[in-house]
Coordinates of C-alpha atoms and ligand atoms in Angstrom, one line a residue:
X1 CA -26.0 20.0 -18.7
X2 CA -23.5 19.4 -21.5
X3 CA -21.0 16.6 -21.0
X4 CA -17.6 17.0 -22.4
X5 CA -14.7 14.6 -21.6
X6 CA -11.6 14.1 -23.7
X7 CA -9.2 12.6 -21.2
X8 CA -8.6 9.3 -22.8
X9 CA -7.5 7.9 -26.1
X10 CA -10.9 6.4 -27.1
X11 CA -12.7 9.8 -26.8
X12 CA -15.6 10.1 -29.3
X13 CA -14.5 11.1 -32.9
X14 CA -11.1 11.8 -31.5
X15 CA -12.4 15.1 -30.1
X16 CA -14.6 14.5 -27.0
X17 CA -17.4 12.5 -25.5
X18 CA -20.5 14.7 -25.3
X19 CA -23.5 12.5 -24.7
X20 CA -22.2 9.4 -23.1
X21 CA -18.7 8.2 -22.7
X22 CA -17.3 5.7 -25.2
X23 CA -16.2 4.1 -21.9
X24 CA -19.8 3.9 -20.8
X25 CA -19.6 6.9 -18.4
X26 CA -23.0 8.6 -18.1
X27 CA -23.5 12.3 -18.4
X28 CA -24.4 12.4 -14.6
X29 CA -21.2 10.5 -13.7
X30 CA -19.1 12.8 -15.9
X31 CA -20.7 15.9 -14.3
X32 CA -20.0 14.6 -10.8
X33 CA -16.4 13.9 -11.8
X34 CA -16.0 17.5 -13.1
X35 CA -17.2 18.7 -9.8
X36 CA -14.9 16.4 -7.8
X37 CA -12.0 17.7 -9.9
X38 CA -13.0 21.3 -9.1
X39 CA -13.3 20.5 -5.4
X40 CA -9.9 18.9 -5.5
X41 CA -8.4 22.1 -6.9
X42 CA -9.9 24.0 -4.0
X43 CA -8.7 21.5 -1.5
X44 CA -5.2 21.8 -3.1
X45 CA -5.4 25.6 -2.8
X46 CA -6.1 25.4 0.9
X47 CA -3.5 22.7 1.5
X48 CA -0.9 24.9 -0.2
X49 CA -2.0 27.9 2.0
X50 CA -1.5 25.7 5.1
X51 CA 1.9 24.6 3.9
X52 CA 2.9 28.2 3.3
X53 CA 2.4 28.8 7.0
X54 CA 4.2 25.7 8.1
X55 CA 1.1 23.6 8.6
X56 CA -0.1 20.4 6.9
X57 CA -3.5 18.7 6.7
X58 CA -2.6 15.0 6.2
X59 CA -6.1 13.6 5.8
X60 CA -6.9 16.2 3.2
X61 CA -3.7 15.6 1.3
X62 CA -4.4 11.8 1.2
X63 CA -8.0 12.5 0.2
X64 CA -6.7 14.3 -2.9
X65 CA -5.2 11.0 -4.2
X66 CA -8.4 9.1 -3.6
X67 CA -10.6 11.8 -5.3
X68 CA -8.4 12.1 -8.3
X69 CA -8.1 8.3 -8.7
X70 CA -11.9 8.1 -8.8
X71 CA -12.0 10.3 -11.9
X72 CA -9.5 8.2 -13.9
X73 CA -10.9 6.5 -17.0
X74 CA -12.7 3.1 -16.3
X75 CA -12.5 3.4 -12.5
X76 CA -15.7 4.8 -11.0
X77 CA -19.0 4.8 -12.9
X78 CA -21.2 4.9 -9.9
X79 CA -23.3 8.1 -9.5
X80 CA -24.1 7.1 -5.9
X81 CA -20.4 6.7 -4.9
X82 CA -19.2 9.7 -6.9
X83 CA -21.8 11.9 -5.2
X84 CA -20.7 10.7 -1.8
X85 CA -17.1 11.5 -2.7
X86 CA -18.1 14.9 -3.9
X87 CA -19.9 15.6 -0.6
X88 CA -16.8 14.5 1.3
X89 CA -14.6 16.7 -0.9
X90 CA -16.8 19.8 -0.3
X91 CA -16.8 19.2 3.5
X92 CA -13.1 19.0 3.4
X93 CA -12.7 22.1 1.4
X94 CA -14.9 24.0 3.8
X95 CA -13.1 22.7 6.8
X96 CA -9.8 23.8 5.3
X97 CA -11.1 27.2 4.4
X98 CA -12.0 27.7 8.1
X99 CA -8.6 26.4 9.2
X100 CA -6.8 28.7 6.8
X101 CA -8.9 31.7 7.7
X102 CA -8.6 32.6 4.0
X103 CA -10.9 32.4 1.0
X104 CA -10.0 31.7 -2.6
X105 CA -9.4 35.2 -4.1
X106 CA -12.4 36.7 -5.8
X107 CA -10.6 36.7 -9.1
X108 CA -9.4 33.1 -8.8
X109 CA -10.4 31.0 -11.8
X110 CA -12.4 28.7 -9.6
X111 CA -14.4 31.6 -8.2
X112 CA -14.8 33.2 -11.6
X113 CA -16.0 30.0 -13.2
X114 CA -18.2 28.7 -10.4
X115 CA -19.3 32.3 -9.5
X116 CA -19.0 31.1 -5.9
X117 CA -16.0 30.2 -3.9
X118 CA -17.4 26.9 -2.8
X119 CA -19.5 24.4 -4.8
X120 CA -21.9 24.1 -1.8
X121 CA -25.4 25.6 -2.1
X122 CA -25.5 25.5 -5.9
X123 CA -27.3 22.8 -7.8
X124 CA -25.0 20.0 -8.8
X125 CA -25.8 20.2 -12.5
X126 CA -25.2 24.0 -12.7
X127 CA -21.8 23.6 -11.1
X128 CA -20.8 20.9 -13.6
X129 CA -21.8 23.2 -16.4
X130 CA -19.7 26.0 -15.0
X131 CA -16.6 24.1 -14.3
X132 CA -16.5 21.6 -17.2
X133 CA -14.1 21.7 -20.1
X134 CA -16.4 23.6 -22.5
X135 CA -16.9 26.6 -20.2
X136 CA -13.2 26.6 -19.2
X137 CA -12.2 26.5 -22.9
X138 CA -14.2 29.7 -23.4
X139 CA -12.4 31.4 -20.5
X140 CA -8.9 30.1 -21.0
X141 CA -8.5 29.6 -24.7
X142 CA -7.4 26.4 -26.4
X143 CA -3.7 26.4 -25.5
X144 CA -3.9 27.2 -21.8
X145 CA -6.8 24.7 -21.4
X146 CA -4.6 22.1 -23.1
X147 CA -1.7 22.7 -20.7
X148 CA -4.0 22.7 -17.7
X149 CA -5.6 19.4 -18.8
X150 CA -2.2 17.9 -19.6
X151 CA -1.3 18.8 -16.0
X152 CA -4.5 17.5 -14.6
X153 CA -4.3 14.1 -16.4
X154 CA -0.7 13.8 -15.3
X155 CA -1.9 14.5 -11.7
X156 CA -4.6 11.9 -12.0
X157 CA -2.2 9.2 -13.1
X158 CA 0.3 10.1 -10.5
X159 CA -2.4 10.1 -7.8
X160 CA -3.3 6.5 -8.8
X161 CA 0.3 5.3 -8.3
X162 CA 0.8 7.4 -5.1
X163 CA -2.4 5.9 -3.8
X164 CA -1.2 2.4 -4.4
X165 CA 2.1 3.2 -2.7
X166 CA 0.2 4.8 0.2
X167 CA -1.8 1.6 0.8
X168 CA 1.5 -0.3 1.0
X169 CA 2.7 2.2 3.6
X170 CA 4.9 4.3 1.3
X171 CA 4.5 8.0 1.2
X172 CA 6.7 11.0 0.6
X173 CA 6.1 14.6 1.6
X174 CA 7.5 15.9 -1.7
X175 CA 4.6 14.2 -3.5
X176 CA 1.9 15.8 -1.3
X177 CA 3.7 19.2 -1.5
X178 CA 3.7 19.1 -5.3
X179 CA 0.0 18.1 -5.5
X180 CA -0.8 21.1 -3.2
X181 CA 1.3 23.5 -5.4
X182 CA 0.0 22.2 -8.7
X183 CA -3.7 22.2 -7.6
X184 CA -3.4 25.6 -6.2
X185 CA -2.0 26.9 -9.5
X186 CA -5.0 25.2 -11.3
X187 CA -7.4 26.7 -8.8
X188 CA -6.1 30.3 -9.2
X189 CA -5.4 29.6 -12.9
X190 CA -3.0 32.5 -13.6
X191 CA 0.3 30.9 -14.4
X192 CA 2.2 31.8 -17.6
X193 CA 2.7 29.3 -20.4
X194 CA 6.3 28.6 -19.2
X195 CA 5.0 28.1 -15.6
X196 CA 2.4 25.5 -16.8
X197 CA 5.1 23.7 -18.9
X198 CA 7.3 23.6 -15.8
X199 CA 4.5 22.2 -13.6
X200 CA 3.8 19.6 -16.3
X201 CA 7.4 18.4 -16.4
X202 CA 7.7 18.5 -12.6
X203 CA 4.6 16.2 -12.5
X204 CA 6.8 13.7 -14.5
X205 CA 9.5 13.8 -11.9
X206 CA 7.0 13.5 -9.0
X207 CA 5.4 10.6 -10.8
X208 CA 8.9 8.9 -11.0
X209 CA 9.0 9.3 -7.2
X210 CA 5.5 7.8 -6.8
X211 CA 6.5 4.8 -9.0
X212 CA 9.8 4.4 -7.1
X213 CA 7.8 4.3 -3.8
X214 CA 5.4 1.8 -5.3
X215 CA 8.3 -0.3 -6.5
X216 CA 9.7 -0.3 -3.0
X217 CA 6.3 -1.1 -1.5
X218 CA 5.9 -4.1 -3.9
X219 CA 9.4 -5.5 -3.7
X220 CA 9.8 -5.1 0.1
X221 CA 6.5 -6.9 0.7
X222 CA 6.5 -9.4 -2.1
X223 CA 10.2 -9.8 -3.0
X224 CA 11.8 -8.9 -6.4
X225 CA 10.0 -10.4 -9.4
X226 CA 11.7 -13.5 -10.8
X227 CA 11.4 -14.8 -14.4
X228 CA 8.4 -17.1 -14.1
X229 CA 6.4 -19.2 -16.6
X230 CA 2.7 -18.6 -16.2
X231 CA 0.1 -21.1 -17.3
X232 CA -2.7 -19.8 -19.5
X233 CA -4.6 -23.0 -19.3
X234 CA -7.3 -23.3 -16.6
X235 CA -7.3 -26.0 -14.0
X236 CA -10.5 -27.9 -13.1
X237 CA -12.2 -26.4 -10.1
X238 CA -13.8 -23.4 -8.6
X239 CA -12.3 -20.1 -9.7
X240 CA -11.8 -16.4 -8.9
X241 CA -10.5 -13.9 -11.4
X242 CA -8.6 -10.9 -10.1
X243 CA -8.1 -7.9 -12.3
X244 CA -6.5 -4.4 -11.9
X245 CA -3.2 -3.4 -10.4
X246 CA -3.6 -3.9 -6.6
X247 CA -1.2 -6.7 -5.5
X248 CA -2.2 -6.3 -1.8
X249 CA -5.8 -7.2 -2.6
X250 CA -4.5 -10.2 -4.5
X251 CA -2.4 -11.3 -1.6
X252 CA -5.2 -11.0 0.9
X253 CA -7.5 -12.9 -1.4
X254 CA -4.9 -15.7 -1.8
X255 CA -4.6 -16.0 2.0
X256 CA -8.4 -16.1 2.4
X257 CA -8.8 -18.8 -0.3
X258 CA -6.1 -21.1 1.0
X259 CA -7.5 -24.6 1.6
X260 CA -10.9 -23.8 0.0
X261 CA -10.1 -25.6 -3.3
X262 CA -10.6 -22.3 -5.2
X263 CA -8.1 -21.5 -7.9
X264 CA -7.2 -17.8 -8.3
X265 CA -6.4 -16.5 -11.8
X266 CA -4.9 -13.2 -12.8
X267 CA -6.4 -10.9 -15.5
X268 CA -5.0 -8.0 -17.4
X269 CA -2.5 -5.9 -15.3
X270 CA -2.5 -8.6 -12.5
X271 CA -0.4 -10.9 -14.7
X272 CA 3.0 -9.7 -13.3
X273 CA 1.9 -10.8 -9.9
X274 CA 3.1 -14.3 -10.8
X275 CA 6.7 -13.2 -10.8
X276 CA 6.7 -12.1 -7.1
X277 CA 8.1 -14.7 -4.7
X278 CA 5.6 -13.9 -1.9
X279 CA 2.6 -14.3 -4.3
X280 CA 3.9 -17.2 -6.6
X281 CA 4.4 -19.4 -3.5
X282 CA 0.6 -19.9 -3.3
X283 CA -0.1 -23.1 -5.3
X284 CA -3.6 -22.0 -6.0
X285 CA -2.4 -18.9 -7.9
X286 CA -3.3 -21.0 -10.9
X287 CA -2.6 -18.9 -14.0
X288 CA -3.5 -16.0 -16.2
X289 CA -6.9 -15.8 -17.9
X290 CA -7.9 -13.8 -21.0
X291 CA -6.3 -10.7 -22.7
X292 CA -6.3 -7.0 -22.1
X293 CA -9.1 -5.0 -20.5
X294 CA -11.1 -4.2 -23.6
X295 CA -11.9 -7.9 -24.1
X296 CA -13.4 -8.4 -20.7
X297 CA -17.1 -8.4 -21.6
X298 CA -16.7 -11.5 -23.7
X299 CA -14.1 -13.1 -21.4
X300 CA -15.7 -12.3 -18.0
X301 CA -19.0 -13.6 -19.4
X302 CA -17.3 -16.9 -20.2
X303 CA -15.4 -17.1 -16.8
X304 CA -17.2 -19.7 -14.6
X305 CA -16.5 -18.1 -11.3
X306 CA -16.3 -14.8 -9.3
X307 CA -14.5 -11.7 -10.6
X308 CA -12.8 -9.0 -8.5
X309 CA -11.8 -5.6 -10.0
X310 CA -9.2 -3.9 -7.8
X311 CA -8.5 -0.9 -10.1
X312 CA -9.2 0.1 -13.7
X313 CA -10.1 -0.9 -16.3
X314 CA -13.7 -1.8 -15.7
X315 CA -16.4 -2.0 -18.4
X316 CA -20.2 -2.3 -18.2
X317 CA -20.6 -5.6 -16.3
X318 CA -24.2 -6.4 -17.5
X319 CA -24.7 -10.1 -17.9
X320 CA -22.3 -11.1 -15.0
X321 CA -23.1 -8.3 -12.6
X322 CA -24.1 -10.8 -9.9
X323 CA -20.6 -12.4 -9.8
X324 CA -18.3 -9.4 -10.3
X325 CA -17.2 -7.3 -7.3
X326 CA -15.4 -3.9 -7.1
X327 CA -13.1 -2.7 -4.4
X328 CA -10.9 0.3 -3.6
X329 CA -11.5 3.2 -5.9
X330 CA -13.5 1.1 -8.4
X331 CA -17.3 1.3 -8.4
X332 CA -20.3 0.6 -10.6
X333 CA -23.9 1.0 -9.6
X334 CA -25.5 -2.3 -8.8
X335 CA -22.2 -4.1 -8.3
X336 CA -21.3 -5.4 -4.9
X337 CA -18.3 -3.4 -3.4
X338 CA -15.8 -4.9 -1.0
X339 CA -15.1 -2.4 1.8
X340 CA -11.7 -0.9 2.6
X341 CA -9.6 -2.7 5.2
X342 CA -9.7 -1.4 8.8
X343 CA -6.4 -0.6 10.3
X344 CA -4.5 -3.8 11.1
X345 CA -7.1 -6.0 9.3
X346 CA -7.5 -7.6 5.9
X347 CA -10.3 -6.7 3.5
X348 CA -13.1 -9.2 3.9
X349 CA -13.4 -11.1 0.6
X350 CA -15.9 -13.7 1.9
X351 CA -18.7 -12.5 -0.5
X352 CA -16.3 -13.1 -3.4
X353 CA -15.4 -16.6 -2.1
X354 CA -19.0 -17.5 -1.5
X355 CA -19.9 -16.5 -5.0
X356 CA -17.1 -18.5 -6.5
X357 CA -18.2 -21.6 -4.5
X358 CA -21.7 -21.2 -5.9
X359 CA -20.5 -21.0 -9.5
X360 CA -19.7 -24.0 -11.6
X361 CA -16.0 -23.5 -11.9
X362 CA -13.8 -25.0 -14.6
X363 CA -14.6 -28.6 -15.4
X364 CA -12.7 -31.3 -17.4
X365 CA -9.3 -32.9 -17.1
X366 CA -6.3 -31.1 -15.7
X367 CA -4.2 -29.3 -18.3
X368 CA -7.0 -29.5 -20.9
X369 CA -8.9 -26.3 -21.7
X370 CA -12.6 -26.8 -20.8
X371 CA -15.0 -26.8 -23.7
X372 CA -16.3 -23.3 -24.4
X373 CA -13.3 -21.6 -22.8
X374 CA -10.6 -22.4 -25.4
X375 CA -11.0 -19.1 -27.3
X376 CA -10.4 -17.2 -24.1
X377 CA -7.0 -18.6 -23.6
X378 CA -5.7 -18.4 -27.1
X379 CA -5.7 -22.2 -26.9
X380 CA -6.6 -24.9 -29.3
X381 CA -9.9 -26.7 -29.0
X382 CA -10.6 -28.8 -25.9
X383 CA -8.7 -32.1 -26.0
X384 CA -5.7 -30.7 -27.9
X385 CA -2.3 -29.6 -26.6
X386 CA -2.7 -26.5 -24.3
X387 CA -0.9 -23.3 -25.3
X388 CA 2.6 -22.8 -23.9
X389 CA 2.9 -20.5 -20.8
X390 CA 3.9 -16.9 -21.0
X391 CA 6.9 -15.6 -19.1
X392 CA 6.9 -12.7 -16.7
X393 CA 9.2 -11.3 -14.0
X394 CA 11.8 -9.2 -15.7
X395 CA 11.8 -6.3 -13.2
X396 CA 14.9 -4.2 -12.8
X397 CA 16.6 -6.6 -10.4
X398 CA 16.1 -9.7 -12.6
X399 CA 17.4 -7.8 -15.7
X400 CA 20.2 -6.1 -14.0
X401 CA 21.4 -9.5 -12.6
X402 CA 22.1 -10.5 -16.2
X403 CA 23.3 -7.0 -17.2
X404 CA 26.8 -8.4 -17.9
X405 CA 25.5 -10.9 -20.4
X406 CA 23.3 -8.3 -22.1
X407 CA 26.1 -5.7 -22.3
X408 CA 28.5 -8.4 -23.8
X409 CA 25.8 -9.4 -26.3
X410 CA 25.4 -5.7 -27.4
X411 CA 29.2 -5.2 -27.7
X412 CA 29.5 -8.5 -29.7
X413 CA 26.8 -7.2 -32.1
X414 CA 24.5 -10.1 -31.1
X415 CA 21.9 -7.6 -29.8
X416 CA 21.5 -4.7 -32.3
X417 CA 18.7 -2.7 -30.7
X418 CA 16.2 -2.6 -27.8
X419 CA 12.6 -1.8 -28.5
X420 CA 10.5 -0.7 -25.5
X421 CA 7.0 -1.4 -26.7
X422 CA 4.8 -0.6 -23.7
X423 CA 1.7 1.1 -22.5
X424 CA -2.0 0.4 -22.6
X425 CA -4.2 -1.6 -24.8
X426 CA -7.6 -0.5 -26.1
X427 CA -10.3 -1.4 -28.6
X428 CA -9.3 0.6 -31.6
X429 CA -8.4 -1.3 -34.8
X430 CA -5.2 0.9 -35.2
X431 CA -3.7 -1.0 -32.2
X432 CA -2.9 -3.9 -34.5
X433 CA 0.1 -1.8 -35.2
X434 CA 1.7 -2.9 -31.9
X435 CA 1.3 -6.6 -32.8
X436 CA 2.8 -6.1 -36.2
X437 CA 5.6 -4.0 -34.8
X438 CA 6.6 -6.7 -32.3
X439 CA 6.4 -9.4 -35.0
X440 CA 8.5 -7.4 -37.4
X441 CA 11.2 -6.4 -34.9
X442 CA 14.4 -8.1 -36.4
X443 CA 15.6 -11.3 -34.8
X444 CA 18.8 -9.6 -33.4
X445 CA 16.7 -7.1 -31.4
X446 CA 15.2 -7.4 -27.9
X447 CA 11.7 -6.2 -26.9
X448 CA 11.0 -4.8 -23.5
X449 CA 7.3 -4.5 -22.6
X450 CA 5.1 -3.4 -19.8
X451 CA 1.4 -2.7 -19.0
X452 CA -1.6 -4.2 -20.7
X453 CA -0.5 -3.3 -24.2
X454 CA 1.6 -6.5 -24.1
X455 CA -1.4 -8.7 -24.7
X456 CA -1.1 -7.7 -28.3
X457 CA 1.9 -10.0 -28.6
X458 CA 2.9 -11.7 -25.4
X459 CA 1.6 -15.1 -26.5
X460 CA 3.9 -15.1 -29.6
X461 CA 7.2 -17.0 -29.5
X462 CA 10.1 -14.6 -29.8
X463 CA 12.9 -17.1 -28.9
X464 CA 16.1 -15.8 -27.4
X465 CA 19.5 -14.4 -28.2
X466 CA 22.2 -16.5 -26.6
X467 CA 19.9 -17.4 -23.7
X468 CA 18.5 -13.8 -23.3
X469 CA 14.8 -13.9 -24.0
X470 CA 13.9 -11.6 -26.9
X471 CA 10.7 -10.6 -25.1
X472 CA 11.2 -9.3 -21.6
X473 CA 8.0 -8.5 -19.7
X474 CA 9.0 -5.8 -17.2
X475 CA 5.6 -5.8 -15.4
X476 CA 2.6 -3.4 -14.9
X477 CA 2.4 0.2 -16.3
X478 CA 3.9 1.5 -13.0
X479 CA 6.9 -0.8 -13.6
X480 CA 7.9 1.9 -16.1
X481 CA 10.1 2.7 -13.1
X482 CA 11.9 -0.6 -13.7
X483 CA 12.3 0.2 -17.4
X484 CA 13.9 3.6 -16.4
X485 CA 16.2 1.8 -14.0
X486 CA 17.2 -0.7 -16.6
X487 CA 17.8 2.0 -19.3
X488 CA 19.8 4.2 -16.8
X489 CA 22.0 1.2 -15.8
X490 CA 22.7 0.3 -19.5
X491 CA 23.5 4.0 -20.2
X492 CA 26.0 4.0 -17.2
X493 CA 27.6 0.7 -18.4
X494 CA 28.1 2.2 -21.9
X495 CA 29.3 5.5 -20.5
X496 CA 26.6 7.4 -22.3
X497 CA 23.1 8.8 -21.8
X498 CA 19.8 7.1 -22.3
X499 CA 19.2 9.0 -25.6
X500 CA 22.4 7.6 -27.0
X501 CA 21.6 3.9 -26.2
X502 CA 20.4 1.6 -29.0
X503 CA 16.9 1.9 -27.4
X504 CA 13.7 3.2 -28.9
X505 CA 10.5 3.8 -27.0
X506 CA 7.2 3.2 -28.7
X507 CA 4.3 4.0 -26.4
X508 CA 0.7 2.9 -26.7
X509 CA -1.5 5.2 -24.5
X510 CA -5.1 5.0 -23.4
X511 CA -5.7 6.6 -20.0
X512 CA -4.2 9.1 -17.6
X513 CA -1.6 6.7 -16.0
X514 CA 0.0 6.5 -19.5
X515 CA 0.0 10.3 -19.5
X516 CA 2.0 10.6 -16.3
X517 CA 4.4 7.9 -17.4
X518 CA 5.0 9.8 -20.6
X519 CA 5.6 13.0 -18.6
X520 CA 8.2 11.1 -16.5
X521 CA 10.1 10.0 -19.6
X522 CA 10.0 13.6 -20.9
X523 CA 11.1 15.0 -17.6
X524 CA 14.0 12.7 -17.7
X525 CA 15.0 14.2 -21.0
X526 CA 14.2 11.2 -23.1
X527 CA 13.6 12.2 -26.7
X528 CA 12.2 10.8 -29.9
X529 CA 9.4 8.8 -28.3
X530 CA 6.8 7.5 -30.7
X531 CA 3.2 7.4 -29.4
X532 CA 0.0 5.9 -30.8
X533 CA -2.4 4.8 -31.8
X534 CA -3.5 8.5 -32.0
X535 CA -2.4 11.7 -30.4
X536 CA -4.3 13.0 -27.3
X537 CA -7.3 15.1 -28.2
X538 CA -6.5 17.4 -25.3
X539 CA -3.1 18.4 -26.7
X540 CA -3.7 21.5 -28.9
X541 CA -1.7 22.0 -32.1
X542 CA 0.5 24.7 -30.3
X543 CA 1.2 22.5 -27.3
X544 CA 2.0 19.6 -29.6
X545 CA 4.4 21.8 -31.4
X546 CA 6.2 22.5 -28.1
X547 CA 6.4 18.8 -27.4
X548 CA 7.8 18.1 -30.9
X549 CA 10.3 20.9 -30.8
X550 CA 11.5 20.1 -27.2
X551 CA 11.3 16.3 -27.2
X552 CA 11.0 15.1 -30.7
X553 CA 7.8 13.3 -30.0
X554 CA 6.1 11.8 -33.0
X555 CA 3.1 9.8 -33.9
X556 CA 3.5 6.2 -35.0
X557 CA 3.4 5.5 -38.7
X558 CA 3.6 2.0 -40.1
X559 CA 5.6 -0.8 -38.3
X560 CA 7.9 -1.1 -41.4
X561 CA 8.6 2.6 -41.6
X562 CA 9.1 3.0 -37.8
X563 CA 11.5 0.0 -37.6
X564 CA 13.4 1.3 -40.6
X565 CA 13.7 4.8 -39.1
X566 CA 14.7 3.5 -35.7
X567 CA 17.4 1.2 -37.0
X568 CA 18.7 3.8 -39.5
Ligands
LIG601 FE1 -4.0 -0.9 -18.7 FE2 -6.3 0.1 -17.9 FE3 -2.1 -0.3 -16.4 FE4 -4.1 1.6 -17.6 S1 -5.5 -2.0 -17.5 S2 -5.0 0.8 -19.4 S3 -2.4 2.7 -18.3 O1 -5.7 1.1 -16.5 O2 -3.2 1.2 -16.0 O3 -2.0 -0.5 -18.3
LIG602 FE1 -14.9 9.5 -23.3 FE2 -12.6 8.6 -22.3 FE3 -13.9 10.5 -21.0 FE4 -14.8 8.0 -21.1 S1 -12.9 8.7 -20.1 S2 -16.0 9.9 -21.3 S3 -14.3 7.4 -23.2 S4 -13.0 10.7 -23.1

């Protein structure tokens, strides 16, 4: 079996991971993910056939989201769990085939590649070899492969957001209908270049819908985010750290830890939770710990309590595997997994709570960083003044509430330009660009930020412009929806379109959720986006040329040059 994966920004040598993922994914896990993706294409094909005859298979359509989410970078590393998912996928594909009374056509790409319409009955490893990127590149050529993978990674990211929304009770038929249509196209594999491009852009619009649903799910349940100062100094006491994006998991954990004396800390993409009224009301939601995902091995090792990963980004947990837990779509062999909630019930986080109680917890005086943990919090050594809090909670409602003041400040020339510096963080040294860029943004400009890339600069003091903070943290990566709402409202207020606003978008990307957010921005017609730290390996030179011609996409250069170009 030959592994080949190039779906994320840290792919080996900027071309592809071939032996073991830079993320830590094994060859076996990569092969299983290839097979799951192939099975999802077949499921999509049959879902589309059912829809064409006025039928719908809801469990299968929901399963598509879960299966694709499991193949997103840094989500599921567990051979055992991936194999179980693959088996479920195959059973579903077979059930649908019977229901449809139709088989994938003999000349469909899936059949051609796998040489059998269903993955069943062929050794796992052989299938992976037949359906993986290398084999498909031989059959499709570089550019069609590139377009298909761009579509698939957009689908994976969208599936993750739609899955979150689904858990919060928010679903839309148009999302499922699109997944069936796009996956059927990938299964048959015969679209023209224009058709692939259209499917890719449609993915962007469907992702906007998924993010809108998720926003509604969050704000209806937890209220609209409010500007909130978040402590980054630990409190003495037992502790649980919650990472990932799933606010419902956090809420249930907060409920189950009430009165236990355990303090709950947010990590990474959980930071925006502090802005939601229904979450910030818990006094034991104690603060934010650490930086972005790629620092977790050092920071989790130093955390004196239990850790819960609700979504990506997970890294190899060796050293603290006995006190870290996964849940939802996340999995790692040897790590305890909190099972899904049963209808009408909460997840049972008692193993996490029990583990936290058995750990030492933070010691020392209130407000003083405990010895040995100072570095983790960007704080001075123990005994000295703690670091100031960070402020979150600038979702669309909070920003639009002060839209009048913002518009006046722009008209009066007090705010010259908005920089949206958002996206993922990662381990590459080139990502210092984003810190330097934020630092060098002129004092009469405002920075909007979202997702985990913000940890590159969110502890710096940017001050304010006439009471409007210069750094506005819009939220998680999915809150790109809020950023779109804010930009559209500003465009309306100025009687112009988003491209004519004094607004520039500089995206840092890492995994497939960033891909679907980029597709959303492109589908909305937003041009001249800069992306970094490097361009995706799966975008071929010809496909890049299309993106450059159509949307003016460009790679980042240096902070000085980019600021100069933007403000020119
Ligand atoms: Fe970051 Fe990871 Fe939110 Fe991603 S924690 S990198 S784009 O999973 O999803 O921003
Ligand atoms: Fe490599 Fe990224 Fe794929 Fe992991 S997800 S194997 S790092 S390309």
